[in-house]
């Protein structure tokens, strides 16, 4: 079994290598607002690409870090934890329960669409769930022993130190999809009447009095 020093060294070495790899990983926002991750610049001329940080596909659990005790905040800032989960995934539930019971602040990203799966493949090299990151260390699948070892090596407390007012961020999709703007509703056209009595009648012919062909001026 690896020692805590060995695990911590692995975390630091992985962070360095992941930082180098992140130079070739792009966060791409397409013209439709869809966000994807790729190791190649976008082909679309209107797409916006930015270099992605190591583990940047997931937002760090920083929304509530200011409320954490100093030591826990330091660890969570240096080695943020992100959990990637899917629906009806028992190992995902086990990983979430471990982090929650131990009081580890973490971000959760859900994988449900084809775009999510493709992004997960680029991030982790496979599509297995759960997938977790502790800093830049990748954890594929769930093993309580392995996850506990890496949490210990990163310095996370073994007992929860989360304050009572801490609120974990809500899970978010791995690939954000821009909301679809509804098309403008066309003004309704006036209904066509089918009532013969209400149909517009043609104007009556104009009769200006007697004419050579109608000396009596009779109107029909």
Short mmCIF file of C-alpha atoms in Angstrom, two decimals:
data_model
loop_
_atom_site.label_atom_id
_atom_site.label_comp_id
_atom_site.label_asym_id
_atom_site.label_seq_id
_atom_site.Cartn_x
_atom_site.Cartn_y
_atom_site.Cartn_z
CA UNK A 1 0.00 0.00 0.00
CA UNK A 2 1.51 3.41 -0.97
CA UNK A 3 2.55 5.63 1.92
CA UNK A 4 0.99 9.09 2.45
CA UNK A 5 4.25 10.72 1.31
CA UNK A 6 4.16 8.70 -1.91
CA UNK A 7 0.55 9.68 -2.55
CA UNK A 8 1.26 13.34 -1.88
CA UNK A 9 4.23 13.22 -4.24
CA UNK A 10 1.94 11.70 -6.87
CA UNK A 11 -0.53 14.55 -6.39
CA UNK A 12 2.21 17.14 -6.88
CA UNK A 13 3.71 15.37 -9.90
CA UNK A 14 0.30 14.95 -11.50
CA UNK A 15 -0.44 18.63 -10.92
CA UNK A 16 2.74 19.59 -12.78
CA UNK A 17 2.08 17.27 -15.70
CA UNK A 18 -1.58 18.24 -15.89
CA UNK A 19 -0.61 21.91 -16.01
CA UNK A 20 1.58 21.20 -19.02
CA UNK A 21 -1.18 19.21 -20.72
CA UNK A 22 -3.69 21.98 -20.03
CA UNK A 23 -1.75 24.23 -22.42
CA UNK A 24 -3.16 22.09 -25.25
CA UNK A 25 -6.70 21.81 -23.86
CA UNK A 26 -9.20 24.39 -25.08
CA UNK A 27 -12.52 25.50 -23.67
CA UNK A 28 -14.62 26.28 -26.74
CA UNK A 29 -17.82 28.34 -26.79
CA UNK A 30 -19.65 27.83 -30.08
CA UNK A 31 -21.86 30.39 -31.88
CA UNK A 32 -24.90 28.71 -30.29
CA UNK A 33 -23.46 29.14 -26.79
CA UNK A 34 -22.60 25.45 -26.30
CA UNK A 35 -19.39 24.83 -24.32
CA UNK A 36 -17.08 21.95 -25.27
CA UNK A 37 -13.51 20.94 -24.46
CA UNK A 38 -10.97 19.80 -27.03
CA UNK A 39 -7.25 19.44 -27.52
CA UNK A 40 -7.54 21.27 -30.85
CA UNK A 41 -8.54 24.87 -31.65
CA UNK A 42 -12.12 25.27 -32.95
CA UNK A 43 -12.79 24.88 -36.65
CA UNK A 44 -15.74 27.30 -36.62
CA UNK A 45 -14.60 30.89 -37.31
CA UNK A 46 -17.17 32.34 -34.88
CA UNK A 47 -16.28 30.03 -31.96
CA UNK A 48 -14.37 31.42 -28.97
CA UNK A 49 -11.55 29.27 -27.53
CA UNK A 50 -9.65 29.76 -24.30
CA UNK A 51 -6.89 27.61 -22.78
CA UNK A 52 -8.38 25.39 -20.08
CA UNK A 53 -6.74 24.98 -16.67
CA UNK A 54 -5.92 21.58 -15.27
CA UNK A 55 -9.24 20.12 -14.25
CA UNK A 56 -10.90 23.22 -15.67
CA UNK A 57 -13.88 21.36 -17.07
CA UNK A 58 -15.24 21.43 -13.56
CA UNK A 59 -15.65 24.56 -11.51
CA UNK A 60 -13.87 24.34 -8.16
CA UNK A 61 -16.00 24.19 -5.04
CA UNK A 62 -15.21 27.80 -4.17
CA UNK A 63 -18.67 29.28 -3.71
CA UNK A 64 -18.62 28.59 0.04
CA UNK A 65 -14.87 28.45 0.79
CA UNK A 66 -14.91 31.76 2.62
CA UNK A 67 -17.05 30.21 5.37
CA UNK A 68 -14.70 27.26 5.96
CA UNK A 69 -12.17 26.96 8.81
CA UNK A 70 -8.73 28.23 7.80
CA UNK A 71 -6.97 24.85 7.48
CA UNK A 72 -9.83 23.25 5.53
CA UNK A 73 -10.03 26.30 3.27
CA UNK A 74 -6.31 26.04 2.54
CA UNK A 75 -6.61 22.37 1.56
CA UNK A 76 -9.75 22.91 -0.52
CA UNK A 77 -8.10 25.78 -2.37
CA UNK A 78 -4.93 23.82 -3.13
CA UNK A 79 -6.59 20.48 -3.90
CA UNK A 80 -10.21 21.17 -4.98
CA UNK A 81 -12.36 18.07 -5.30
CA UNK A 82 -14.70 17.48 -8.23
CA UNK A 83 -17.02 14.50 -8.62
CA UNK A 84 -18.45 13.45 -12.00
CA UNK A 85 -21.62 11.41 -11.70
CA UNK A 86 -24.38 9.82 -13.76
CA UNK A 87 -27.99 8.88 -13.16
CA UNK A 88 -28.73 5.47 -11.61
CA UNK A 89 -25.06 5.04 -10.67
CA UNK A 90 -24.63 3.24 -7.34
CA UNK A 91 -20.83 3.81 -7.16
CA UNK A 92 -21.49 7.52 -7.79
CA UNK A 93 -23.78 7.56 -4.76
CA UNK A 94 -21.09 5.84 -2.68
CA UNK A 95 -18.46 8.39 -3.71
CA UNK A 96 -20.81 11.27 -2.94
CA UNK A 97 -21.63 9.77 0.46
CA UNK A 98 -17.94 9.43 1.33
CA UNK A 99 -17.20 13.06 0.50
CA UNK A 100 -20.32 14.31 2.29
CA UNK A 101 -19.83 12.28 5.46
CA UNK A 102 -16.17 13.28 5.69
CA UNK A 103 -17.03 16.95 5.20
CA UNK A 104 -15.08 17.44 1.97
CA UNK A 105 -16.30 20.47 0.00
CA UNK A 106 -16.69 19.42 -3.62
CA UNK A 107 -18.25 20.32 -6.95
CA UNK A 108 -20.45 17.79 -8.72
CA UNK A 109 -20.77 17.65 -12.51
CA UNK A 110 -23.41 15.43 -14.08
CA UNK A 111 -22.83 13.39 -17.24
CA UNK A 112 -26.04 12.66 -19.14
CA UNK A 113 -25.82 13.86 -22.76
CA UNK A 114 -23.62 12.77 -25.65
CA UNK A 115 -21.77 16.09 -25.32
CA UNK A 116 -21.12 15.34 -21.64
CA UNK A 117 -19.78 11.88 -22.47
CA UNK A 118 -17.48 13.26 -25.17
CA UNK A 119 -16.13 15.90 -22.76
CA UNK A 120 -15.58 13.27 -20.07
CA UNK A 121 -13.67 11.13 -22.58
CA UNK A 122 -11.35 14.06 -23.33
CA UNK A 123 -10.84 14.82 -19.65
CA UNK A 124 -10.31 11.37 -18.21
CA UNK A 125 -9.43 9.21 -21.21
CA UNK A 126 -12.53 7.02 -20.74
CA UNK A 127 -16.23 7.24 -19.95
CA UNK A 128 -16.29 5.35 -16.62
CA UNK A 129 -18.28 6.82 -13.75
CA UNK A 130 -17.81 7.95 -11.13
CA UNK A 131 -14.77 9.99 -12.05
CA UNK A 132 -13.12 12.24 -9.48
CA UNK A 133 -10.33 14.76 -9.25
CA UNK A 134 -8.45 15.78 -6.12
CA UNK A 135 -6.39 18.69 -7.28
CA UNK A 136 -5.05 17.28 -10.54
CA UNK A 137 -5.12 13.64 -9.43
CA UNK A 138 -7.60 11.56 -11.45
CA UNK A 139 -9.60 8.79 -9.76
CA UNK A 140 -11.48 6.49 -12.14
CA UNK A 141 -14.27 4.43 -10.60
CA UNK A 142 -14.84 4.28 -6.86
CA UNK A 143 -12.73 2.52 -4.28
CA UNK A 144 -13.26 3.82 -0.77
CA UNK A 145 -9.73 2.78 0.20
CA UNK A 146 -8.11 4.56 -2.73
CA UNK A 147 -10.20 7.72 -2.40
CA UNK A 148 -9.54 7.85 1.35
CA UNK A 149 -5.79 7.52 0.80
CA UNK A 150 -5.70 10.45 -1.62
CA UNK A 151 -7.92 12.60 0.59
CA UNK A 152 -5.58 11.88 3.50
CA UNK A 153 -2.51 12.67 1.40
CA UNK A 154 -4.05 15.99 0.29
CA UNK A 155 -4.61 16.90 3.93
CA UNK A 156 -8.39 16.76 4.22
CA UNK A 157 -9.56 16.23 7.83
CA UNK A 158 -10.80 12.74 8.65
CA UNK A 159 -13.77 14.21 10.52
CA UNK A 160 -16.08 16.84 9.08
CA UNK A 161 -15.17 20.43 9.94
CA UNK A 162 -17.83 22.02 7.74
CA UNK A 163 -19.71 24.82 9.51
CA UNK A 164 -23.43 24.45 10.04
CA UNK A 165 -24.20 27.22 7.54
CA UNK A 166 -22.15 25.65 4.72
CA UNK A 167 -24.22 24.98 1.60
CA UNK A 168 -22.78 22.71 -1.06
CA UNK A 169 -23.10 23.96 -4.64
CA UNK A 170 -25.83 22.31 -6.70
CA UNK A 171 -24.75 19.73 -9.32
CA UNK A 172 -24.33 21.17 -12.79
CA UNK A 173 -24.03 19.55 -16.25
CA UNK A 174 -20.51 18.90 -17.47
CA UNK A 175 -21.26 20.72 -20.74
CA UNK A 176 -23.31 23.86 -20.35
CA UNK A 177 -25.97 24.33 -23.03
CA UNK A 178 -27.27 27.80 -23.81
CA UNK A 179 -31.03 28.17 -23.36
CA UNK A 180 -33.04 28.10 -26.56
CA UNK A 181 -34.72 31.44 -27.29
CA UNK A 182 -38.34 30.86 -28.30
CA UNK A 183 -39.24 32.14 -31.76
CA UNK A 184 -41.39 35.24 -31.91
CA UNK A 185 -45.06 34.33 -31.95
CA UNK A 186 -46.78 35.44 -35.15
CA UNK A 187 -49.83 37.64 -34.76
CA UNK A 188 -53.00 35.59 -35.21
CA UNK A 189 -54.84 36.16 -38.45
CA UNK A 190 -58.50 36.98 -38.49
CA UNK A 191 -60.62 33.84 -38.78
CA UNK A 192 -62.40 33.27 -42.05
CA UNK A 193 -66.14 33.18 -41.64
CA UNK A 194 -68.11 30.42 -43.30
CA UNK A 195 -71.54 31.80 -42.45
CA UNK A 196 -73.21 32.66 -45.78
CA UNK A 197 -75.31 35.31 -44.05
CA UNK A 198 -72.18 37.11 -42.82
CA UNK A 199 -70.24 36.97 -46.07
CA UNK A 200 -69.58 40.33 -47.67
CA UNK A 201 -72.06 40.97 -50.44
CA UNK A 202 -71.01 42.71 -53.67
CA UNK A 203 -72.15 46.34 -53.94
CA UNK A 204 -75.40 46.98 -55.77
CA UNK A 205 -75.04 48.49 -59.24
CA UNK A 206 -75.36 52.26 -59.37
CA UNK A 207 -78.52 53.52 -61.06
CA UNK A 208 -78.46 57.17 -62.08
CA UNK A 209 -81.99 57.34 -63.46
CA UNK A 210 -83.50 56.80 -66.93
CA UNK A 211 -81.16 55.96 -69.79
CA UNK A 212 -81.80 55.42 -73.48
CA UNK A 213 -81.80 51.67 -72.88
CA UNK A 214 -83.94 52.03 -69.70
CA UNK A 215 -86.32 54.94 -70.19
CA UNK A 216 -88.34 54.12 -67.05
CA UNK A 217 -85.30 54.06 -64.77
CA UNK A 218 -86.27 50.71 -63.31
CA UNK A 219 -83.85 49.24 -60.71
CA UNK A 220 -83.36 45.54 -60.49
#
